[in-house]
Tab-separated table of C-alpha atoms in Angstrom:
chain	number	residue	atom	x	y	z
V	224	MET	CA	15.377	-5.480	-14.113
V	225	VAL	CA	13.357	-4.760	-17.232
V	226	LYS	CA	13.341	-8.420	-18.239
V	227	ARG	CA	12.218	-9.553	-14.791
V	228	ARG	CA	9.648	-6.806	-14.420
V	229	ARG	CA	8.076	-7.647	-17.774
V	230	HIS	CA	7.950	-11.344	-16.905
V	231	LEU	CA	6.069	-10.476	-13.731
V	232	HIS	CA	3.827	-8.051	-15.620
V	233	ARG	CA	2.795	-10.811	-18.026
V	234	ASN	CA	2.138	-13.216	-15.153
V	235	PRO	CA	0.424	-11.270	-12.353
V	236	GLU	CA	-1.177	-12.812	-9.282
V	237	VAL	CA	-3.611	-11.112	-6.899
V	238	SER	CA	-3.167	-10.791	-3.149
V	239	TYR	CA	-2.797	-14.050	-1.199
V	240	LYS	CA	-2.390	-15.971	-4.502
V	241	GLU	CA	1.253	-15.137	-5.332
V	242	GLU	CA	2.432	-18.753	-5.548
V	243	ARG	CA	4.158	-18.584	-8.956
V	244	THR	CA	5.528	-15.117	-8.279
V	245	SER	CA	7.068	-16.298	-5.013
V	246	ALA	CA	8.604	-19.352	-6.686
V	247	TYR	CA	10.069	-17.165	-9.451
V	248	VAL	CA	11.660	-14.782	-6.951
V	249	ALA	CA	12.996	-17.609	-4.794
V	250	SER	CA	14.595	-19.316	-7.804
V	251	ILE	CA	16.520	-16.178	-8.757
V	252	LEU	CA	17.698	-15.600	-5.184
V	253	THR	CA	18.792	-19.231	-4.884
V	254	GLN	CA	20.755	-18.974	-8.136
V	255	LEU	CA	22.574	-15.996	-6.628
V	256	GLY	CA	23.602	-18.162	-3.678
V	257	ILE	CA	21.527	-16.177	-1.210
V	258	GLU	CA	20.012	-17.720	1.924
V	259	VAL	CA	16.248	-17.893	1.320
V	260	ARG	CA	13.300	-18.593	3.614
V	261	THR	CA	9.964	-19.096	1.851
V	262	GLY	CA	6.415	-19.357	3.170
V	263	VAL	CA	6.850	-16.358	5.465
V	264	GLY	CA	3.451	-14.880	6.235
V	265	GLY	CA	1.926	-16.787	3.339
V	266	TYR	CA	3.835	-16.537	0.069
V	267	GLY	CA	6.371	-14.107	1.499
V	268	ILE	CA	10.130	-14.521	1.171
V	269	VAL	CA	12.932	-13.391	3.461
V	270	ALA	CA	16.404	-13.433	1.901
V	271	VAL	CA	19.512	-12.864	4.015
V	272	ILE	CA	22.839	-11.546	2.748
V	273	LYS	CA	25.488	-11.568	5.476
V	274	GLY	CA	28.650	-9.587	4.925
V	275	LYS	CA	32.046	-10.770	6.079
V	276	LEU	CA	32.470	-7.646	8.231
V	277	PRO	CA	30.520	-7.020	11.447
V	278	GLY	CA	27.667	-4.537	11.466
V	279	LYS	CA	23.965	-3.850	11.854
V	280	THR	CA	21.025	-5.334	9.910
V	281	VAL	CA	19.174	-3.360	7.244
V	282	ALA	CA	15.829	-4.625	5.939
V	283	LEU	CA	14.607	-3.695	2.457
V	284	ARG	CA	11.037	-4.449	1.366
V	285	ALA	CA	9.196	-4.959	-1.920
V	286	ASP	CA	5.571	-6.020	-2.440
V	287	MET	CA	4.630	-8.623	-5.077
V	288	ASP	CA	0.833	-8.705	-5.551
V	289	ALA	CA	-1.252	-7.494	-8.493
V	290	LEU	CA	-4.828	-6.210	-8.765
V	291	PRO	CA	-8.103	-7.656	-10.136
V	292	ILE	CA	-8.115	-5.272	-13.127
V	293	GLN	CA	-8.186	-6.091	-16.854
V	294	ASP	CA	-5.007	-4.867	-18.555
V	295	GLU	CA	-5.906	-2.545	-21.453
V	296	LYS	CA	-2.359	-1.699	-22.572
V	297	LEU	CA	-1.263	-2.537	-26.088
V	298	CYS	CA	2.299	-3.761	-25.568
V	299	ASP	CA	4.193	-7.033	-25.764
V	300	TYR	CA	4.401	-7.370	-21.968
V	301	ALA	CA	0.695	-6.812	-21.221
V	302	SER	CA	-0.848	-9.179	-18.700
V	303	GLU	CA	-1.617	-12.658	-20.029
V	304	ILE	CA	-3.970	-13.389	-17.114
V	305	PRO	CA	-7.557	-12.251	-17.810
V	306	GLY	CA	-8.830	-9.774	-15.253
V	307	VAL	CA	-5.524	-9.442	-13.394
V	308	MET	CA	-2.728	-6.906	-13.884
V	309	HIS	CA	0.090	-5.108	-12.125
V	310	ALA	CA	-1.611	-1.719	-12.015
V	311	CYS	CA	0.391	-0.294	-9.116
V	312	GLY	CA	4.046	-1.012	-9.893
V	313	HIS	CA	4.623	-3.944	-7.552
V	314	ASP	CA	6.228	-5.868	-10.415
V	315	GLY	CA	8.763	-3.051	-10.624
V	316	HIS	CA	9.333	-3.134	-6.878
V	317	THR	CA	10.091	-6.862	-7.015
V	318	ALA	CA	12.427	-6.531	-9.982
V	319	THR	CA	14.186	-3.652	-8.236
V	320	LEU	CA	14.795	-5.608	-5.049
V	321	LEU	CA	16.117	-8.574	-7.039
V	322	ALA	CA	18.693	-6.225	-8.567
V	323	VAL	CA	19.607	-4.980	-5.094
V	324	ALA	CA	20.038	-8.605	-4.040
V	325	GLU	CA	22.396	-9.215	-6.924
V	326	TYR	CA	24.414	-6.094	-6.062
V	327	PHE	CA	24.993	-7.048	-2.420
V	328	ALA	CA	25.528	-10.758	-3.143
V	329	ARG	CA	28.614	-9.748	-5.154
V	330	ARG	CA	30.059	-7.613	-2.352
V	331	LEU	CA	30.213	-9.883	0.678
V	332	ASP	CA	33.884	-9.090	1.327
V	333	THR	CA	33.155	-5.397	1.883
V	334	LEU	CA	29.613	-5.620	3.295
V	335	LYS	CA	29.459	-4.462	6.914
V	336	GLY	CA	26.573	-6.286	8.510
V	337	GLU	CA	23.482	-7.899	7.035
V	338	ILE	CA	21.041	-7.038	4.257
V	339	ARG	CA	17.630	-8.617	4.739
V	340	LEU	CA	15.346	-8.605	1.709
V	341	ILE	CA	11.609	-8.832	2.342
V	342	PHE	CA	9.468	-9.856	-0.631
V	343	GLN	CA	5.966	-9.326	0.682
V	344	PRO	CA	2.639	-10.672	-0.579
V	345	ALA	CA	-0.801	-9.096	-0.240
V	346	GLU	CA	-0.190	-5.377	0.145
V	347	GLU	CA	-3.390	-4.474	-1.674
V	348	VAL	CA	-5.933	-6.265	0.536
V	349	CYS	CA	-6.408	-5.891	4.295
V	350	PRO	CA	-5.243	-7.208	6.682
V	351	GLY	CA	-2.219	-7.192	4.354
V	352	GLY	CA	0.920	-9.256	4.139
V	353	ALA	CA	3.118	-7.099	6.373
V	354	VAL	CA	1.361	-8.143	9.593
V	355	ALA	CA	1.760	-11.839	8.794
V	356	MET	CA	5.426	-11.450	7.821
V	357	ILE	CA	6.186	-9.532	11.016
V	358	ARG	CA	4.421	-12.252	12.994
V	359	ASP	CA	6.622	-14.850	11.265
V	360	GLY	CA	9.782	-13.003	12.275
V	361	ALA	CA	10.651	-11.181	9.038
V	362	ILE	CA	12.136	-8.166	10.828
V	363	ASP	CA	13.278	-9.799	14.065
V	364	GLY	CA	16.684	-8.369	14.904
V	365	ALA	CA	16.605	-5.798	12.088
V	366	ASN	CA	17.744	-2.303	13.029
V	367	VAL	CA	16.133	-0.260	10.258
V	368	ILE	CA	13.908	-0.735	7.211
V	369	TYR	CA	13.547	1.097	3.889
V	370	GLY	CA	10.941	0.780	1.181
V	371	VAL	CA	10.123	2.515	-2.095
V	372	HIS	CA	7.045	2.919	-4.241
V	373	LEU	CA	7.443	3.647	-7.945
V	374	TRP	CA	5.062	6.590	-8.292
V	375	THR	CA	3.816	7.911	-11.641
V	376	PRO	CA	2.515	11.264	-10.306
V	377	ILE	CA	6.208	12.163	-9.866
V	378	PRO	CA	8.424	12.396	-12.984
V	379	VAL	CA	11.258	9.928	-13.344
V	380	GLY	CA	14.501	11.214	-11.855
V	381	LYS	CA	12.817	12.675	-8.763
V	382	ALA	CA	11.745	11.165	-5.453
V	383	ALA	CA	9.777	12.441	-2.482
V	384	SER	CA	9.296	11.664	1.178
V	385	ALA	CA	8.598	13.515	4.402
V	386	PRO	CA	9.121	13.187	8.131
V	387	GLY	CA	6.185	12.015	10.194
V	388	PRO	CA	2.905	10.909	8.591
V	389	LEU	CA	3.321	10.360	4.843
V	390	MET	CA	0.419	8.081	3.867
V	391	ALA	CA	-3.014	7.806	5.440
V	392	SER	CA	-4.689	5.089	7.434
V	393	THR	CA	-7.430	3.200	5.631
V	394	ASP	CA	-10.562	1.935	7.351
V	395	GLU	CA	-13.809	0.590	5.885
V	396	PHE	CA	-17.375	0.586	7.125
V	397	PHE	CA	-20.616	-1.088	6.089
V	398	VAL	CA	-24.018	-0.022	7.420
V	399	ASP	CA	-27.233	-1.961	6.812
V	400	MET	CA	-30.263	0.206	7.573
V	401	LYS	CA	-32.900	-2.446	8.193
V	402	GLY	CA	-36.458	-1.252	7.752
V	403	GLN	CA	-39.740	-2.931	6.914
V	404	GLY	CA	-40.715	-3.559	3.320
V	405	GLY	CA	-44.049	-2.579	1.867
V	406	HIS	CA	-46.033	-1.178	-1.020
V	407	GLY	CA	-44.662	1.981	-2.585
V	408	GLY	CA	-48.139	3.464	-2.662
V	409	MET	CA	-48.692	2.891	1.070
V	410	PRO	CA	-45.500	4.136	2.749
V	411	HIS	CA	-47.231	4.606	6.094
V	412	THR	CA	-47.484	0.818	6.447
V	413	ALA	CA	-43.730	0.299	5.994
V	414	ILE	CA	-40.404	1.602	7.316
V	415	ASP	CA	-38.369	3.005	4.437
V	416	SER	CA	-34.719	1.945	4.680
V	417	VAL	CA	-33.735	3.986	1.608
V	418	VAL	CA	-34.903	7.260	3.145
V	419	ALA	CA	-32.951	6.435	6.316
V	420	GLY	CA	-29.899	5.487	4.256
V	421	ALA	CA	-30.075	8.707	2.243
V	422	ALA	CA	-30.306	10.741	5.449
V	423	LEU	CA	-27.227	8.944	6.801
V	424	VAL	CA	-25.233	9.671	3.635
V	425	MET	CA	-25.888	13.392	4.042
V	426	GLN	CA	-25.238	13.373	7.785
V	427	LEU	CA	-21.886	11.626	7.418
V	428	GLN	CA	-20.652	14.518	5.281
V	429	THR	CA	-20.555	16.701	8.395
V	430	ILE	CA	-17.986	14.576	10.242
V	431	VAL	CA	-14.924	16.037	8.518
V	432	SER	CA	-16.366	19.546	8.285
V	433	ARG	CA	-17.699	19.739	11.848
V	434	SER	CA	-16.071	17.099	14.064
V	435	VAL	CA	-12.471	16.972	12.811
V	436	ASP	CA	-9.930	19.758	13.343
V	437	PRO	CA	-9.762	21.717	10.040
V	438	LEU	CA	-5.955	21.502	10.190
V	439	ASP	CA	-6.070	17.693	10.440
V	440	PRO	CA	-6.604	16.134	6.968
V	441	ALA	CA	-9.290	13.450	6.813
V	442	VAL	CA	-11.650	11.854	4.295
V	443	VAL	CA	-14.987	10.093	4.746
V	444	THR	CA	-16.237	8.726	1.416
V	445	ILE	CA	-19.431	6.776	0.769
V	446	GLY	CA	-18.499	4.476	-2.092
V	447	SER	CA	-21.767	2.596	-2.548
V	448	ILE	CA	-25.405	2.679	-1.532
V	449	GLN	CA	-27.719	-0.195	-2.448
V	450	GLY	CA	-31.400	-0.411	-1.609
V	451	GLY	CA	-34.463	-1.818	-3.309
V	452	THR	CA	-35.035	-3.631	-6.574
V	453	VAL	CA	-38.102	-2.066	-8.229
V	454	GLN	CA	-39.749	1.337	-8.324
V	455	ASN	CA	-42.969	0.565	-6.438
V	456	VAL	CA	-41.658	-1.431	-3.464
V	457	ILE	CA	-40.301	0.089	-0.268
V	458	ALA	CA	-36.973	-1.599	0.428
V	459	GLU	CA	-36.440	-3.464	3.657
V	460	HIS	CA	-32.645	-3.041	3.470
V	461	CYS	CA	-30.402	-0.168	2.414
V	462	VAL	CA	-26.682	-0.946	2.645
V	463	LEU	CA	-23.996	1.746	2.600
V	464	SER	CA	-20.255	1.222	2.401
V	465	GLY	CA	-17.429	3.700	2.632
V	466	THR	CA	-13.808	4.391	3.441
V	467	VAL	CA	-12.087	6.602	6.008
V	468	ARG	CA	-8.618	8.103	5.562
V	469	CYS	CA	-6.627	10.177	8.068
V	470	PHE	CA	-3.162	10.600	9.601
V	471	LYS	CA	-3.652	10.374	13.365
V	472	GLU	CA	-4.802	7.459	15.489
V	473	GLU	CA	-6.960	9.724	17.638
V	474	THR	CA	-8.680	11.017	14.488
V	475	ARG	CA	-9.329	7.438	13.311
V	476	HIS	CA	-11.132	6.634	16.537
V	477	LEU	CA	-13.009	9.949	16.572
V	478	ILE	CA	-14.355	9.328	13.060
V	479	ARG	CA	-15.313	5.755	13.864
V	480	ARG	CA	-17.216	6.893	16.946
V	481	ARG	CA	-19.053	9.615	15.018
V	482	ILE	CA	-20.025	7.235	12.189
V	483	GLU	CA	-21.427	4.725	14.658
V	484	GLU	CA	-23.255	7.446	16.628
V	485	MET	CA	-24.780	8.931	13.490
V	486	ALA	CA	-25.875	5.568	12.099
V	487	GLU	CA	-27.558	4.640	15.361
V	488	GLY	CA	-29.113	8.103	15.744
V	489	ILE	CA	-30.512	8.167	12.214
V	490	ALA	CA	-31.855	4.641	12.692
V	491	ARG	CA	-33.723	5.694	15.816
V	492	ALA	CA	-35.074	8.809	14.109
V	493	TYR	CA	-36.421	6.865	11.117
V	494	GLY	CA	-37.499	3.737	12.936
V	495	THR	CA	-34.922	1.469	11.324
V	496	GLU	CA	-32.165	-0.670	12.812
V	497	ALA	CA	-28.516	0.072	11.997
V	498	VAL	CA	-26.255	-2.975	11.660
V	499	ILE	CA	-22.691	-1.647	11.540
V	500	ASP	CA	-19.546	-3.479	10.441
V	501	TYR	CA	-16.494	-1.269	10.920
V	502	VAL	CA	-13.120	-2.641	9.748
V	503	MET	CA	-9.938	-0.980	10.988
V	504	GLY	CA	-7.378	-1.339	8.183
V	505	TYR	CA	-3.814	-0.097	7.792
V	506	PRO	CA	-2.566	2.547	10.231
V	507	PRO	CA	-0.971	5.789	9.031
V	508	LEU	CA	2.513	5.366	7.595
V	509	VAL	CA	4.745	7.454	9.858
V	510	ASN	CA	8.366	7.901	8.779
V	511	HIS	CA	11.200	8.304	11.281
V	512	ASP	CA	12.912	11.674	11.145
V	513	ALA	CA	16.507	10.392	11.190
V	514	GLU	CA	15.901	8.068	8.236
V	515	VAL	CA	14.007	10.691	6.239
V	516	ASN	CA	16.959	13.020	6.805
V	517	ARG	CA	19.205	10.251	5.477
V	518	PHE	CA	17.074	10.115	2.316
V	519	PHE	CA	17.431	13.845	1.711
V	520	ARG	CA	21.140	13.716	2.462
V	521	GLU	CA	21.967	10.672	0.331
V	522	ALA	CA	19.446	10.681	-2.557
V	523	GLY	CA	21.774	12.517	-4.911
V	524	ASN	CA	24.210	9.598	-4.702
V	525	ALA	CA	21.617	7.393	-6.408
V	526	PHE	CA	22.395	8.432	-9.991
V	527	GLY	CA	21.640	12.074	-9.196
V	528	LEU	CA	18.133	11.441	-7.897
V	529	GLN	CA	16.452	14.738	-6.951
V	530	ALA	CA	14.881	14.637	-3.486
V	531	GLU	CA	11.728	16.609	-2.737
V	532	VAL	CA	9.447	17.014	0.264
V	533	SER	CA	6.229	15.088	-0.314
V	534	PRO	CA	2.838	16.343	0.781
V	535	LYS	CA	0.720	13.926	2.784
V	536	ILE	CA	-1.196	11.572	0.490
V	537	MET	CA	-4.412	9.686	1.172
V	538	PRO	CA	-3.533	6.272	-0.345
V	539	ALA	CA	-2.491	3.764	2.319
V	540	GLU	CA	0.411	1.304	2.621
V	541	ASP	CA	0.937	-1.626	4.965
V	542	PHE	CA	4.631	-0.689	5.135
V	543	ALA	CA	3.180	1.325	8.024
V	544	TYR	CA	3.322	-1.797	10.199
V	545	TYR	CA	7.088	-2.179	9.743
V	546	VAL	CA	7.870	1.372	10.841
V	547	GLN	CA	5.663	0.868	13.877
V	548	GLN	CA	8.172	-1.799	14.959
V	549	ILE	CA	11.571	-0.421	13.885
V	550	PRO	CA	12.923	2.878	12.494
V	551	GLY	CA	12.572	3.361	8.763
V	552	CYS	CA	11.608	5.463	5.802
V	553	PHE	CA	9.293	5.016	2.824
V	554	VAL	CA	10.039	6.928	-0.383
V	555	LEU	CA	7.969	7.680	-3.483
V	556	VAL	CA	10.307	7.293	-6.473
V	557	GLY	CA	9.200	9.069	-9.635
V	558	ALA	CA	8.069	6.755	-12.447
V	559	GLY	CA	5.981	9.085	-14.583
V	560	ASN	CA	6.850	9.896	-18.181
V	561	PRO	CA	4.066	10.726	-20.689
V	562	ASP	CA	6.484	10.178	-23.588
V	563	LYS	CA	6.679	6.492	-22.620
V	564	GLY	CA	2.997	6.046	-21.824
V	565	ALA	CA	3.565	6.326	-18.095
V	566	ALA	CA	0.892	8.936	-17.508
V	567	PHE	CA	-2.055	6.961	-16.147
V	568	PRO	CA	-2.859	6.909	-12.429
V	569	HIS	CA	-2.220	3.923	-10.230
V	570	HIS	CA	-4.955	1.229	-10.391
V	571	HIS	CA	-5.884	2.330	-13.939
V	572	PRO	CA	-6.351	-0.362	-16.666
V	573	LYS	CA	-3.648	1.333	-18.769
V	574	PHE	CA	-1.189	1.899	-15.935
V	575	ASP	CA	2.471	1.647	-16.841
V	576	LEU	CA	5.722	3.111	-15.555
V	577	ASP	CA	8.968	4.402	-16.978
V	578	GLU	CA	11.216	1.423	-16.340
V	579	GLU	CA	14.208	3.723	-15.870
V	580	SER	CA	12.643	4.488	-12.473
V	581	MET	CA	13.746	1.054	-11.281
V	582	LEU	CA	17.386	2.077	-11.682
V	583	TYR	CA	16.829	5.098	-9.433
V	584	ALA	CA	14.895	2.990	-6.934
V	585	ALA	CA	17.595	0.328	-6.765
V	586	GLY	CA	20.286	2.965	-6.437
V	587	LEU	CA	18.390	4.636	-3.627
V	588	LEU	CA	17.850	1.435	-1.637
V	589	ILE	CA	21.534	0.546	-2.012
V	590	THR	CA	22.620	4.049	-1.038
V	591	LEU	CA	20.404	4.161	2.059
V	592	ALA	CA	21.514	0.707	3.187
V	593	GLU	CA	25.212	1.409	2.712
V	594	SER	CA	24.913	4.784	4.412
V	595	TYR	CA	23.259	3.250	7.466
V	596	LEU	CA	25.743	0.363	7.740
V	597	GLU	CA	28.725	2.662	7.316
V	598	GLU	CA	27.418	5.126	9.897
V	599	ASN	CA	26.703	2.358	12.422
């Protein structure tokens, strides 16, 4: 696993560009004698391991894409691709699932049912690779699905999950407040888009505090505001962009409605025009209770992995689409260890993980799959 993970770390590819990564994974699976289907939902791979005993079908998923970030680590496996690195652990996920493939490929005589391995592209960029893989039949006929994320905020040797919503939805919005340009010394002859944009920024802060139930976690963040080019010209355009995170579909739609209402209301008040582009991204990731209970019951069998209840977290995951279709569970497997340099947050230029976490992750996926097949 370490060898494969480091190869992938040196050779990262961003979302929708995972051609070499996909070929590398497919070659290993083929060498193991596993049935492989490539080109699923883009550069996705579905590998099928059928046991000689009858049983259900368990799907296991790993994502393969990297991020457009310059690797700043000083190590012999640092990224060799300028401006691209595995800053979220997807290289570890892929290496882990390859090990799981090897494990089950050697146990066909005792395997009850089918193991379906999903190597997914494009988790990091909406609309994401999960939707395309589902559309191409990746989970057709599967009875359950499990996924893991190597997670540095949790120390190695521990893992966390929770029933119900675990990870937030992620939506994006862009608002262009179109005014009328003019001389900075004669504002009465123009319509100031920057003033309207600034008013909208402040107004949007009231959505979570005044429109959303205080017991329902939600985030509305304005990530950028761009208007004007010089100090003495009133800008004709002021463009805002932001992200919305929450855990309920009804809250997603409430926040969208309030953002659109506020943008249009502020535009009318300031004499501008609001051009709104609202992009609905990944839905909340909602675990199924029975499979979360399986995680808590079986985690200790994965090399003594300690199971904990996870709080809800605001990062999003397109694994959410799989568990909308079939039962499943997503688990955060601890990968943090400051003594090994695994102390930086995900998406950081110096991100790294304790590679021992892959052993726990592989053990957990195997344990969950075997538990389900044995029980059913």
